[in-house]
Short mmCIF file of C-alpha atoms in Angstrom, two decimals:
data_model
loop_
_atom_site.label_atom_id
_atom_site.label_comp_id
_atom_site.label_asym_id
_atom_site.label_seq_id
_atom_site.Cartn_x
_atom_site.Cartn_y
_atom_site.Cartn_z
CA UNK A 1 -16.94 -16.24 -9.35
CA UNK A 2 -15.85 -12.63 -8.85
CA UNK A 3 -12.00 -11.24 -10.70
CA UNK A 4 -9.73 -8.99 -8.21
CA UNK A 5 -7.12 -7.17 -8.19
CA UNK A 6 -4.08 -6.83 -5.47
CA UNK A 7 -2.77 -4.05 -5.74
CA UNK A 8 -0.20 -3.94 -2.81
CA UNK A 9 2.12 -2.29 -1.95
CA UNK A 10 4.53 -4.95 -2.26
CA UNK A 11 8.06 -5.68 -0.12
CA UNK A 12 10.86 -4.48 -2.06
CA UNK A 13 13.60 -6.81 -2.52
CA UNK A 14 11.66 -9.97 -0.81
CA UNK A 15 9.78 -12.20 -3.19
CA UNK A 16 9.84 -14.90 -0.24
CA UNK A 17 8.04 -12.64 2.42
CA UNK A 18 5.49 -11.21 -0.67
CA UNK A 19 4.79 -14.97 -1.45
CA UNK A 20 3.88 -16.14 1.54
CA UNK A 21 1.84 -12.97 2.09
CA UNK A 22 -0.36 -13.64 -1.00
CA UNK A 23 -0.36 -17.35 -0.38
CA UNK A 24 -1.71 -16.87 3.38
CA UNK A 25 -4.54 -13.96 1.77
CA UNK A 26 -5.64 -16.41 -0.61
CA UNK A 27 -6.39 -19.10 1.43
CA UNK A 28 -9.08 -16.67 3.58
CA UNK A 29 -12.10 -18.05 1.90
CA UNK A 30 -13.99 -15.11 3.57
CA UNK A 31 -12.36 -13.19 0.80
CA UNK A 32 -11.76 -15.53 -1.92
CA UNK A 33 -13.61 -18.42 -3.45
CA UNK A 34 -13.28 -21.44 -5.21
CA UNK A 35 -13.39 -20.06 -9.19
CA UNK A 36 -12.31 -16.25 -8.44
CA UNK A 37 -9.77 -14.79 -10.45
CA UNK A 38 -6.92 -12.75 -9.05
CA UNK A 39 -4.86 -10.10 -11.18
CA UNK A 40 -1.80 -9.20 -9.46
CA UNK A 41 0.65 -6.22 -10.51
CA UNK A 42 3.99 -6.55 -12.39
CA UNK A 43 5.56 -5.53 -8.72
CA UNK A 44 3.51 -8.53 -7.10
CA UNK A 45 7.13 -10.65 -6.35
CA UNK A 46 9.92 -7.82 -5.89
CA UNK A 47 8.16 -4.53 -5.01
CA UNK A 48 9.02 -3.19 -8.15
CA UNK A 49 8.83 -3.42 -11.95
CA UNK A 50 11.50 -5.58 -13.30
CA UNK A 51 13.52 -5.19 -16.43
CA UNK A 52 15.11 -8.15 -17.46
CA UNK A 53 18.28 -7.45 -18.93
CA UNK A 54 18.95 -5.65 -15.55
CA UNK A 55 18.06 -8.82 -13.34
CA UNK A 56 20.54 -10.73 -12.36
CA UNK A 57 20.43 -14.47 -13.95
CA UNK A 58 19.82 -15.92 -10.30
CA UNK A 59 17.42 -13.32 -9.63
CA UNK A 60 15.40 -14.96 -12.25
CA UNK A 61 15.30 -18.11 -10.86
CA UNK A 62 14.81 -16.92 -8.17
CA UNK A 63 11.34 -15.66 -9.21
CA UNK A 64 10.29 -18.93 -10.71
CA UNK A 65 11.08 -20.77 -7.60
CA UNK A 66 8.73 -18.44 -6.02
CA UNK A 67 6.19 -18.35 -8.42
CA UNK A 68 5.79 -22.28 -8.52
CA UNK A 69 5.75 -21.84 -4.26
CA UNK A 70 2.82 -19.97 -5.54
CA UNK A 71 1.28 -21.95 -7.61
CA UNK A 72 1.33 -25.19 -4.90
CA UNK A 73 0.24 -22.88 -1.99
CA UNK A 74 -3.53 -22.04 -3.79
CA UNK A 75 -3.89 -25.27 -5.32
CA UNK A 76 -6.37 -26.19 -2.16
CA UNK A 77 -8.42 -23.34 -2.86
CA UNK A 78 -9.11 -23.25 -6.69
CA UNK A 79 -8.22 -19.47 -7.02
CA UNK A 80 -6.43 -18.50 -10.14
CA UNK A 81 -4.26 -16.13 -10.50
CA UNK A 82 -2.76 -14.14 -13.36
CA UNK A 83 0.47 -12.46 -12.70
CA UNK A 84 3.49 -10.90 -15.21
CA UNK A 85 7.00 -11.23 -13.96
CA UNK A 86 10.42 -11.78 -15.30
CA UNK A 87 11.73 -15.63 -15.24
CA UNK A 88 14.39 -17.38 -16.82
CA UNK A 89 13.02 -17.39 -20.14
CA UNK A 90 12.18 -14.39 -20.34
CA UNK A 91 9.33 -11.50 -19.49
CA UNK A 92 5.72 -13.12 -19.40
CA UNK A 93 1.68 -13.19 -17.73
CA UNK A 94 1.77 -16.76 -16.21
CA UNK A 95 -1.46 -18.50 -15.16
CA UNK A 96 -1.48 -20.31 -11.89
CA UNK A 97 -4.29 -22.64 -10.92
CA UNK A 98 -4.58 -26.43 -9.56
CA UNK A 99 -0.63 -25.84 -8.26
CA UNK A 100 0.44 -25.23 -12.47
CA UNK A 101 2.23 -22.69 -14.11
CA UNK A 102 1.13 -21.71 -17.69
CA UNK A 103 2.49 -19.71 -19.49
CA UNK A 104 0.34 -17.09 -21.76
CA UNK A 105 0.45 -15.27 -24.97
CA UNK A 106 1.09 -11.66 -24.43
CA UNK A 107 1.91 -8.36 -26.54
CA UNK A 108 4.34 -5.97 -25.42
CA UNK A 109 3.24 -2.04 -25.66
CA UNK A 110 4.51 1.10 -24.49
CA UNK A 111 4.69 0.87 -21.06
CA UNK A 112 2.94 -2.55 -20.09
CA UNK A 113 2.31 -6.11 -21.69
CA UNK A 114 -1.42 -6.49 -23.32
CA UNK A 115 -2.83 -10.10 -22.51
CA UNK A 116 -5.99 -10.93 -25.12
CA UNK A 117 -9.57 -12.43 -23.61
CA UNK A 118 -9.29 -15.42 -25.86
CA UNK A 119 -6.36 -16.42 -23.69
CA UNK A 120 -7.49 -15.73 -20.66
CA UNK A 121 -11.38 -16.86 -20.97
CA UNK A 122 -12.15 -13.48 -19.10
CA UNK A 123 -14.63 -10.83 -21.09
CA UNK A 124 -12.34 -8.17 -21.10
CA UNK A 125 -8.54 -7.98 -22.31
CA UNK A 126 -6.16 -6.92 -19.59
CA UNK A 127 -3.44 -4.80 -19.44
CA UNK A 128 -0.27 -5.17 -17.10
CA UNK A 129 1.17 -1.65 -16.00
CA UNK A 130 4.66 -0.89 -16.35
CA UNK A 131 4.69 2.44 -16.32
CA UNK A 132 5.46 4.42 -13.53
CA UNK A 133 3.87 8.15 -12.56
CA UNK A 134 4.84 10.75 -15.72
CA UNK A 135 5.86 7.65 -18.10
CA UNK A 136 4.28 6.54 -21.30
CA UNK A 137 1.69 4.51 -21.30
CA UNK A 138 -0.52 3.95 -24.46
CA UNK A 139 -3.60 2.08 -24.38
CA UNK A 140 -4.22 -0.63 -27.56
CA UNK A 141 -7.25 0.17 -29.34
CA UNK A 142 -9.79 -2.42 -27.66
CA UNK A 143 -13.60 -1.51 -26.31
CA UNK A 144 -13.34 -4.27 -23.14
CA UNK A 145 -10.28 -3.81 -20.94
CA UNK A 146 -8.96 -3.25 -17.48
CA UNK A 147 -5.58 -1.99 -15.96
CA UNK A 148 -3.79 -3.38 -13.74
CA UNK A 149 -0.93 -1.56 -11.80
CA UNK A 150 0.87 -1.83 -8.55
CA UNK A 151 1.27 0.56 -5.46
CA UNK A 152 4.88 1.53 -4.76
CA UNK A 153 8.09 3.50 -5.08
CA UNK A 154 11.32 2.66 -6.80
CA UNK A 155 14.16 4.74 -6.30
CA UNK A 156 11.99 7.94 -7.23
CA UNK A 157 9.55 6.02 -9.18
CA UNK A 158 5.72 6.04 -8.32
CA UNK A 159 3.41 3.52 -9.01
CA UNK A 160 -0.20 4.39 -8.06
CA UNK A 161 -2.35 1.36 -8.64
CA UNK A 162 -4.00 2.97 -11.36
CA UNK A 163 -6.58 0.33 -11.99
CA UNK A 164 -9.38 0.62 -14.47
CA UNK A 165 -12.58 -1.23 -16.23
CA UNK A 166 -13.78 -0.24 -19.24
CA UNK A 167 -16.92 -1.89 -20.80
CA UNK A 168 -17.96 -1.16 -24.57
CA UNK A 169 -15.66 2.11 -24.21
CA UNK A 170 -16.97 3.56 -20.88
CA UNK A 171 -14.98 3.43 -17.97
CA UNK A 172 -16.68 1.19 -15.21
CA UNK A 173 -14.53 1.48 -12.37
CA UNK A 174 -10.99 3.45 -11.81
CA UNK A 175 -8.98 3.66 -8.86
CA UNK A 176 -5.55 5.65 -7.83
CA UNK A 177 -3.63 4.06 -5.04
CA UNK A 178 -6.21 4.42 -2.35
CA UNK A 179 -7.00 0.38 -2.60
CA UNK A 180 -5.17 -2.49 -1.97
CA UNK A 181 -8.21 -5.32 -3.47
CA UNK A 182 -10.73 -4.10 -6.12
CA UNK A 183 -13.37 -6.27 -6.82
CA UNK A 184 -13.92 -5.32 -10.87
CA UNK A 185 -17.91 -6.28 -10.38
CA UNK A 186 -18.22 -3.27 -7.73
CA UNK A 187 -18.57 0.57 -9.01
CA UNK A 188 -16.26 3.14 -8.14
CA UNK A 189 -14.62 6.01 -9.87
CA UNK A 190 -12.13 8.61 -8.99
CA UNK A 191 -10.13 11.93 -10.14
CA UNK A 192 -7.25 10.65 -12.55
CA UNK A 193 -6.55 13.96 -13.83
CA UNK A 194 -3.19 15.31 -13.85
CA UNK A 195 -3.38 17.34 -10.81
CA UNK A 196 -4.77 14.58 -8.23
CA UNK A 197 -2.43 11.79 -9.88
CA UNK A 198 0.92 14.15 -8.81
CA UNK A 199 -0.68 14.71 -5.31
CA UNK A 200 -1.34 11.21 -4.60
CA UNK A 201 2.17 9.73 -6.19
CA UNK A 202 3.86 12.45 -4.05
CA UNK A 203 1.74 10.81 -0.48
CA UNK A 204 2.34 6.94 -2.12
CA UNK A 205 6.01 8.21 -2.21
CA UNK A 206 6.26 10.07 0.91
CA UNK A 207 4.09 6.57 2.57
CA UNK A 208 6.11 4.14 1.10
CA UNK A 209 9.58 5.65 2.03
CA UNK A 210 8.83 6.14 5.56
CA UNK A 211 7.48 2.08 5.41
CA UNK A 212 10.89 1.11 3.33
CA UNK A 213 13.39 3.03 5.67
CA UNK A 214 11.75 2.60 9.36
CA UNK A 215 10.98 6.50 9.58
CA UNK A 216 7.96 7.13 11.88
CA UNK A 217 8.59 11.11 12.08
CA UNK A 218 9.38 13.82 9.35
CA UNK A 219 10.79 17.21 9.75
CA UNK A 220 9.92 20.32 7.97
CA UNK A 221 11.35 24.04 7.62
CA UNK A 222 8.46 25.86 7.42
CA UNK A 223 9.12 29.40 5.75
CA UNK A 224 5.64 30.87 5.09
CA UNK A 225 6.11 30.43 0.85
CA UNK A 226 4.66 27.78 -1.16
CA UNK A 227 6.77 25.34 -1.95
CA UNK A 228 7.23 24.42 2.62
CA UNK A 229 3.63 24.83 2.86
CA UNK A 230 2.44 22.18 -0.04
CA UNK A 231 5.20 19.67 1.70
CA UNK A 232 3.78 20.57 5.16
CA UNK A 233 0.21 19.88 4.29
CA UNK A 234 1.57 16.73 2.13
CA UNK A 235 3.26 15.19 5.17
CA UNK A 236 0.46 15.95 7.56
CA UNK A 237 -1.89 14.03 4.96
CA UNK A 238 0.44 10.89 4.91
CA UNK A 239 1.20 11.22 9.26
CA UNK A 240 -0.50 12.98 10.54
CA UNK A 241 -0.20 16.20 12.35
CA UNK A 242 1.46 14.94 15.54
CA UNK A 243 4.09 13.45 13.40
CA UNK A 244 5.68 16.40 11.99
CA UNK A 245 8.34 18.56 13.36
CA UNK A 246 7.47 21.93 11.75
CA UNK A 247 10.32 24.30 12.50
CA UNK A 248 10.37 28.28 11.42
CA UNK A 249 13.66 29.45 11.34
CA UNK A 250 13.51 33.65 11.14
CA UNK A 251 16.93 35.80 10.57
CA UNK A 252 16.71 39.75 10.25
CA UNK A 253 15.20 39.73 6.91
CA UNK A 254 12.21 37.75 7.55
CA UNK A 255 9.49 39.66 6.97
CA UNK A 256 6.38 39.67 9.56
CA UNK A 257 3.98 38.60 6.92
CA UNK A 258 5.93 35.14 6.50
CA UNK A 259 5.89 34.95 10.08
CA UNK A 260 1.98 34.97 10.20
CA UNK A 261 1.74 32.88 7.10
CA UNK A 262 3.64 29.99 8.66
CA UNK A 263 1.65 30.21 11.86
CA UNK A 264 -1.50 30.26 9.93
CA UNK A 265 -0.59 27.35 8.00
CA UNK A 266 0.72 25.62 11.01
CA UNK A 267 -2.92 26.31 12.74
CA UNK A 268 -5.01 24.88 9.84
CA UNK A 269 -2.87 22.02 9.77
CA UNK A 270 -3.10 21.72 13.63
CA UNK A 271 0.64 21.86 13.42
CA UNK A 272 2.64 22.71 16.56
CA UNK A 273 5.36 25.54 15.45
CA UNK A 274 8.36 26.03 16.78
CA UNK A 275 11.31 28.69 16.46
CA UNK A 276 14.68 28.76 16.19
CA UNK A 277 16.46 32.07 15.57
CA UNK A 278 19.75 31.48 13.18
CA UNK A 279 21.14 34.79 13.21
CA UNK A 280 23.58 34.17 15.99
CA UNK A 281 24.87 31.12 14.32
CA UNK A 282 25.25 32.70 11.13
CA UNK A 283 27.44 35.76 12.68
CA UNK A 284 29.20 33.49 14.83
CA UNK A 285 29.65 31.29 11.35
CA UNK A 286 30.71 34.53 9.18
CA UNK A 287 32.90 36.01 12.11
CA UNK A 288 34.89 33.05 12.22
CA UNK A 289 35.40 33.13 8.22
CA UNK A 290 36.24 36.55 8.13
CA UNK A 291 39.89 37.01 8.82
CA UNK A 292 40.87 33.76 6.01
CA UNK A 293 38.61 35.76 2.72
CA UNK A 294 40.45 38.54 0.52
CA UNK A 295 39.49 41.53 -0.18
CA UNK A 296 37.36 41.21 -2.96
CA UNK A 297 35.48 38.33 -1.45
CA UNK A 298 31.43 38.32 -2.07
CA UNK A 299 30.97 38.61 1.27
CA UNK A 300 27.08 39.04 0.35
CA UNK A 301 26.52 35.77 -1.08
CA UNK A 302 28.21 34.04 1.62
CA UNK A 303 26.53 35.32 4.20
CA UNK A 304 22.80 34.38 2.00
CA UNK A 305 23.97 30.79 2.05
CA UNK A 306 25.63 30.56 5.17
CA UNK A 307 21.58 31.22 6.48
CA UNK A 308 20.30 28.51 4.50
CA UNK A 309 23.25 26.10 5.52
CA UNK A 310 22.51 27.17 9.05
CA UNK A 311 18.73 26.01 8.58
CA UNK A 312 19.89 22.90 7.04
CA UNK A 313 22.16 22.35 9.76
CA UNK A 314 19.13 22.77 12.40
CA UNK A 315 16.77 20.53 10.55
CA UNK A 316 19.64 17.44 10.41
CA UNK A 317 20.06 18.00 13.82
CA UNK A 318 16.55 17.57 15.10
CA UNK A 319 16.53 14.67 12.77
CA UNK A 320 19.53 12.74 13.72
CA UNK A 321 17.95 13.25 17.57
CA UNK A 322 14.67 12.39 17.34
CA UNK A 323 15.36 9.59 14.13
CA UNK A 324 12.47 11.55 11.87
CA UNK A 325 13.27 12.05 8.02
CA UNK A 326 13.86 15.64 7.12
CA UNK A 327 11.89 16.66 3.83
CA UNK A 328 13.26 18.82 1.16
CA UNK A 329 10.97 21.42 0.18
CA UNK A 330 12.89 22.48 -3.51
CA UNK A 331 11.17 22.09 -6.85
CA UNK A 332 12.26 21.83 -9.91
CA UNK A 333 12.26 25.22 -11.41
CA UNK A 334 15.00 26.04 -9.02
CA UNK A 335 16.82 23.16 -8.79
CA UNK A 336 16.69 22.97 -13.03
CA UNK A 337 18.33 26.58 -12.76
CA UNK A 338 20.69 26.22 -9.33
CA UNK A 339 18.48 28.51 -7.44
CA UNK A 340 19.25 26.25 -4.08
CA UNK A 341 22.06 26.12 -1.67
CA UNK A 342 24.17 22.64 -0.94
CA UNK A 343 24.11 21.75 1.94
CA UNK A 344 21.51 24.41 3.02
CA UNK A 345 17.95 23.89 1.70
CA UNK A 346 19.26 20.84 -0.29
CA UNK A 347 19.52 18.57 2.44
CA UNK A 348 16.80 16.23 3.24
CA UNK A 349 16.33 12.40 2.47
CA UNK A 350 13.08 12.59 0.10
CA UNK A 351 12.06 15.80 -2.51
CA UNK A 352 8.62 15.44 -2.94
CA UNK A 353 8.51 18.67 -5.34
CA UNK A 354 11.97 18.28 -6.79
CA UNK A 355 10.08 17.07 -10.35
CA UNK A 356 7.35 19.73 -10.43
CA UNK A 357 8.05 23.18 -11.91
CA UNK A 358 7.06 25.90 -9.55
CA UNK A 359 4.19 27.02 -11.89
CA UNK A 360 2.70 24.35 -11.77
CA UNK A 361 2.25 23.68 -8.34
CA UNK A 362 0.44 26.84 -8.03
CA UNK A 363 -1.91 24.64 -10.71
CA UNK A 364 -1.94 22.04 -8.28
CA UNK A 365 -3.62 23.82 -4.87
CA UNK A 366 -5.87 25.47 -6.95
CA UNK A 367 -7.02 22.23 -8.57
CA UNK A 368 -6.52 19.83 -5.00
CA UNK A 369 -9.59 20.66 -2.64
CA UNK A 370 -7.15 19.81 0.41
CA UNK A 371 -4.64 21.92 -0.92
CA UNK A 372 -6.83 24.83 -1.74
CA UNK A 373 -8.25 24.85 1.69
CA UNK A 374 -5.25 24.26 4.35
CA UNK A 375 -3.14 26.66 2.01
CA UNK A 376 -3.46 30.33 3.43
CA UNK A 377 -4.56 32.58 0.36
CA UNK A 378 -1.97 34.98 0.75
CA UNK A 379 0.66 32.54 0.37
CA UNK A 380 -0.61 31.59 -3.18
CA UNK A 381 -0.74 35.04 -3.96
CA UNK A 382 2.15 36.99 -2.64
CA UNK A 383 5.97 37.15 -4.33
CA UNK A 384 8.25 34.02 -3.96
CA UNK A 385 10.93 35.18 -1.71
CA UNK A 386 13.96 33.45 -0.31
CA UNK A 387 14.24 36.13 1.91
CA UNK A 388 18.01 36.27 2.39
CA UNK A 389 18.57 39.90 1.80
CA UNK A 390 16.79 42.68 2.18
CA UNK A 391 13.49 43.08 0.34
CA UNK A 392 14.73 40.46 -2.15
CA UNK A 393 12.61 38.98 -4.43
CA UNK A 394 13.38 35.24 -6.11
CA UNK A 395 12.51 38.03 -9.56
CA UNK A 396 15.60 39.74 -8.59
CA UNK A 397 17.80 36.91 -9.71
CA UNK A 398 15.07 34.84 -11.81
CA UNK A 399 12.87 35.64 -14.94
CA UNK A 400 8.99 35.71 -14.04
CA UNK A 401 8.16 31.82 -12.98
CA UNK A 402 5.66 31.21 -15.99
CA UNK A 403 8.52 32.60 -18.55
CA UNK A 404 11.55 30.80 -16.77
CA UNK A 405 9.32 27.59 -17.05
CA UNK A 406 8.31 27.76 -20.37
CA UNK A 407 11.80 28.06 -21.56
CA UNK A 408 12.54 24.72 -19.14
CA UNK A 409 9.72 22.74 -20.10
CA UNK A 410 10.87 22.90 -23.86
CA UNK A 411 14.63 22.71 -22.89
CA UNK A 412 13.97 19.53 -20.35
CA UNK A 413 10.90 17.86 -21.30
CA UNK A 414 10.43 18.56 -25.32
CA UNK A 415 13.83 18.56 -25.99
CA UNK A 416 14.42 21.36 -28.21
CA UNK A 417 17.70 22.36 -29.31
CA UNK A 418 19.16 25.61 -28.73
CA UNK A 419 18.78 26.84 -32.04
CA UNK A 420 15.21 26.59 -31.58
CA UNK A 421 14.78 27.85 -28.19
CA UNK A 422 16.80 30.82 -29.49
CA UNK A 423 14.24 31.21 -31.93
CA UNK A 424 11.09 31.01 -30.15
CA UNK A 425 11.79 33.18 -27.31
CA UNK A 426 15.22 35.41 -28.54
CA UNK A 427 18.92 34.47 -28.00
CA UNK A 428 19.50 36.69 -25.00
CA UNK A 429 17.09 35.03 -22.84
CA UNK A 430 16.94 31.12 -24.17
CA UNK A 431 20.86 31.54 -24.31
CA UNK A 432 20.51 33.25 -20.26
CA UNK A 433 18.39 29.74 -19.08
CA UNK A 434 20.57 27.35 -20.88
CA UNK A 435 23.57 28.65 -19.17
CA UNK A 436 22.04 29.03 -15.75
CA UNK A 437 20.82 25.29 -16.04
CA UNK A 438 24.02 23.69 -17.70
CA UNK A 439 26.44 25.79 -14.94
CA UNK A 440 24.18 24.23 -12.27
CA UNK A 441 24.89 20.58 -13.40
CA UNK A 442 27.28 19.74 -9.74
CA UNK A 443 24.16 20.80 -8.01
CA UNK A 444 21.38 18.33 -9.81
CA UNK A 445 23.98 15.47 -9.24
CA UNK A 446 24.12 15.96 -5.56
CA UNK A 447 20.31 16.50 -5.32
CA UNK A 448 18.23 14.83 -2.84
CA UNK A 449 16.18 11.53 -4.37
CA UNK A 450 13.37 13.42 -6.01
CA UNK A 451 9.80 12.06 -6.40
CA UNK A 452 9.40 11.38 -9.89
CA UNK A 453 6.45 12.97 -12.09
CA UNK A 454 7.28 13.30 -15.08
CA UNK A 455 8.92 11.52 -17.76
CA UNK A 456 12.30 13.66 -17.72
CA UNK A 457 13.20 15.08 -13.91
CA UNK A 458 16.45 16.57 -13.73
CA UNK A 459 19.07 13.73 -12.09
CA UNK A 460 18.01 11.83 -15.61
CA UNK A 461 19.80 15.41 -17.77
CA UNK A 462 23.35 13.76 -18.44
CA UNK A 463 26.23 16.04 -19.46
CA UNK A 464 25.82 15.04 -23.03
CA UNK A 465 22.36 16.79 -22.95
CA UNK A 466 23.92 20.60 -22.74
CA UNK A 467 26.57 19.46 -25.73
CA UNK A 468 26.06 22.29 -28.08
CA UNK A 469 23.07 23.74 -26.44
CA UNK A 470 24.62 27.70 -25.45
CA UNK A 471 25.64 29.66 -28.69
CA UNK A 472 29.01 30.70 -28.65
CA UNK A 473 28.27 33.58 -30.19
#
């Protein structure tokens, strides 16, 4: 008698077609036996985790129709199964065996629902995963436990399968979403820090979406700075080279060393690279503007995001004719501070980096072996440049990356109040940030859905959130 876990990923949105895919599973008895258990995730019926007071009432009954299907389809085969889902009565672990539905005792915590051995007749207490990627989860205080969680993605939410054993308080066996059955009686144990569990929720993102939206191809401006080169390398991972549409768009102010970069990123990914030159778009674009502006039009900034709205235009074109998913390449230091362009390098249909601050993804390819080694060095070590001006620097509008993200991980994810901020690192700057990220507020609603990482990414910062947060003074 072994105890399993099915991890998924689940259909979103289709209890009927997840049913019968667990029911038809089960039955394999090359797989399962008469007397196994079978854990299954919180996201086991509907793709995702649930929340009760957001279902709809027939939605509900909906899932314990489905879940008594269930039940009768592995009463031939003597394979229980323990599964949480919401139901008319409420949120609960039911026990299905011999074509029954029981329901059993549970605990709620902080981001799952405990379930104790004694109810279960299993040696170990389990633990039902609610939490997505960057939420809280707290583990009870017990010796003899193992996690169960889900594979999938929710409207920017990540679930991982982050599945663990722990015996006498030593982890057994841990997986993150590379697994769909784990057999708790075999070894196996993998990275969990943070590092590897943001890579792998950005590919269970990137994999899922594509699945979810009938996307075969993606499309990628390649620029030859960080934050297109982690995405490139990301969707190759997930597609495979021969999948990608990598696409280097130079103007005049491209530099020749971001030239090479891209290529020699595009050659360790075994990337085919191809050009498009925008300057002739964006003079025929600024020639036909000129006659309507005034005089004392900024003629400088518009022409710095007419180039990136040309490149965005490019990449939806190539998308809309070959039916691929064009990937925005923005985190979340600039989009937290408006240093993006609507319509320009905002477009895309999925932001992989949109919820990690730009510090920190240098953090990430030094700590991710794949990263680290299809990442050119001189890209991880040169200036961030947007390159829309001559010898411009992103320094020339920004503070230092590791300063501007200090002051944004206390603003965003600690929540400290102005009067603090002001205190810790001096009015002129905290006061400088706050503005820059409350004035940028029309941008983070339009923003493309962003992977989500943490427990605060900016389309969650409401307007009430800057209330009283710039001194007037």
């Amino acid at each position: 008698m072994s105890t399993l876990i099915l991890t998924g990923p689940y259909l979103s949105d289709d209890p009927e077609k997840n049913i019968r895919r667990l029911i038809a599973r089960l039955r394999d008895k090359a797989q399962f036996h008469d007397g196994d258990t079978v854990l299954l995730p919180m996201q086991a019926l509907n793709g995702t985790v649930d929340a009760f007071w957001l279902m709809r009432p027939e939605n509900r009954e909906r899932n314990d129709y489905w879940l008594k299907k269930l039940a009768v389809g592995l009463k031939p085969t003597g394979v229980r199964v323990l599964v949480p889902a919401v139901v008319s009565e409420g949120v609960g672990v039911l026990e299905l065996l011999n074509g029954q539905c029981k329901t059993l005792a549970i605990e709620p915590i902080e981001g799952g629902v405990f379930v104790s051995s004694e109810h279960t007749q299993l040696p170990m207490d389990i633990i039902f995963r609610t939490a997505a990627v960057g939420e809280a989860f707290r583990v009870p205080e017990t010796s003899d436990y193992v996690i169960v969680d889900g594979r999938g993605f929710d409207n920017g939410r990540v679930f991982l399968g982050q599945c663990r054993l722990v015996k006498k308080g030593r982890t057994r066996l841990s997986y993150m979403g590379e697994a769909d059955c784990i057999h708790l009686e075999e070894g196996h144990v993998c990275l969990q820090d943070i590092h590897h569990e943001r890579f792998s929720a950005m590919q269970m993102a990137l994999r899922c979406y594509l699945q979810n939206h009938g996307f075969e191809r993606v499309t990628i401006g390649i620029s030859g700075g960080l934050d297109s080169a982690v995405v490139a390398a990301l969707a190759v991972s997930v597609v495979g080279a021969d999948r990608v549409n990598a696409i280097v768009m130079p103007s005049c102010y491209t530099s020749q060393a971001s030239k090479d970069d891209a290529r020699e990123l595009a050659k360790r990914l075994k990337l085919r690279l191809r050009s498009i030159d925008i300057m002739p778009a964006v003079q025929t674009v600024a020639e036909a503007v000129d006659p309507l502006l005034p005089y004392w039009a900024n003629k400088g900034l518009m022409k710095e995001n007419i180039q990136a709205r040309v490149r965005g235009l490019l990449l939806m074109a190539v998308s809309n004719a070959d039916g691929s998913l064009v990937l925005n390449t923005g985190n979340k230091s600039e989009l937290a501070v408006g240093y993006c362009t609507m319509y320009g390098d905002m477009v895309g249909g999925l932001a992989p980096l949109a919820d990690i601050y730009k510090s920190d993804l240098y953090e990430l390819c030094e700590n991710v072996v794949y990263l680290r080694e299809v990442i050119p060095q001189n890209i991880l070590t040169k200036a961030p440049s947007a390159e829309l001006r001559e010898n411009q620097k992103d320094e020339d509008s920004l503070p230092n990356y590791a300063n501007l993200d200090a002051v944004l991980k206390d603003l965003i994810e600690a929540a400290m109040d102005g009067k603090r901020l002001r205190k810790k690192y001096g009015a002129q700057f905290a006061n400088r940030i706050c503005q820059m990220v409350a004035s940028s507020q029309f941008k983070h609603h339009q923003a493309t859905l962003a992977v989500r990482l943490t427990a605060r990414p900016i389309c969650t910062l409401t307007p009430e959130f800057f209330h009283g947060l710039v001194s007037k003074n």
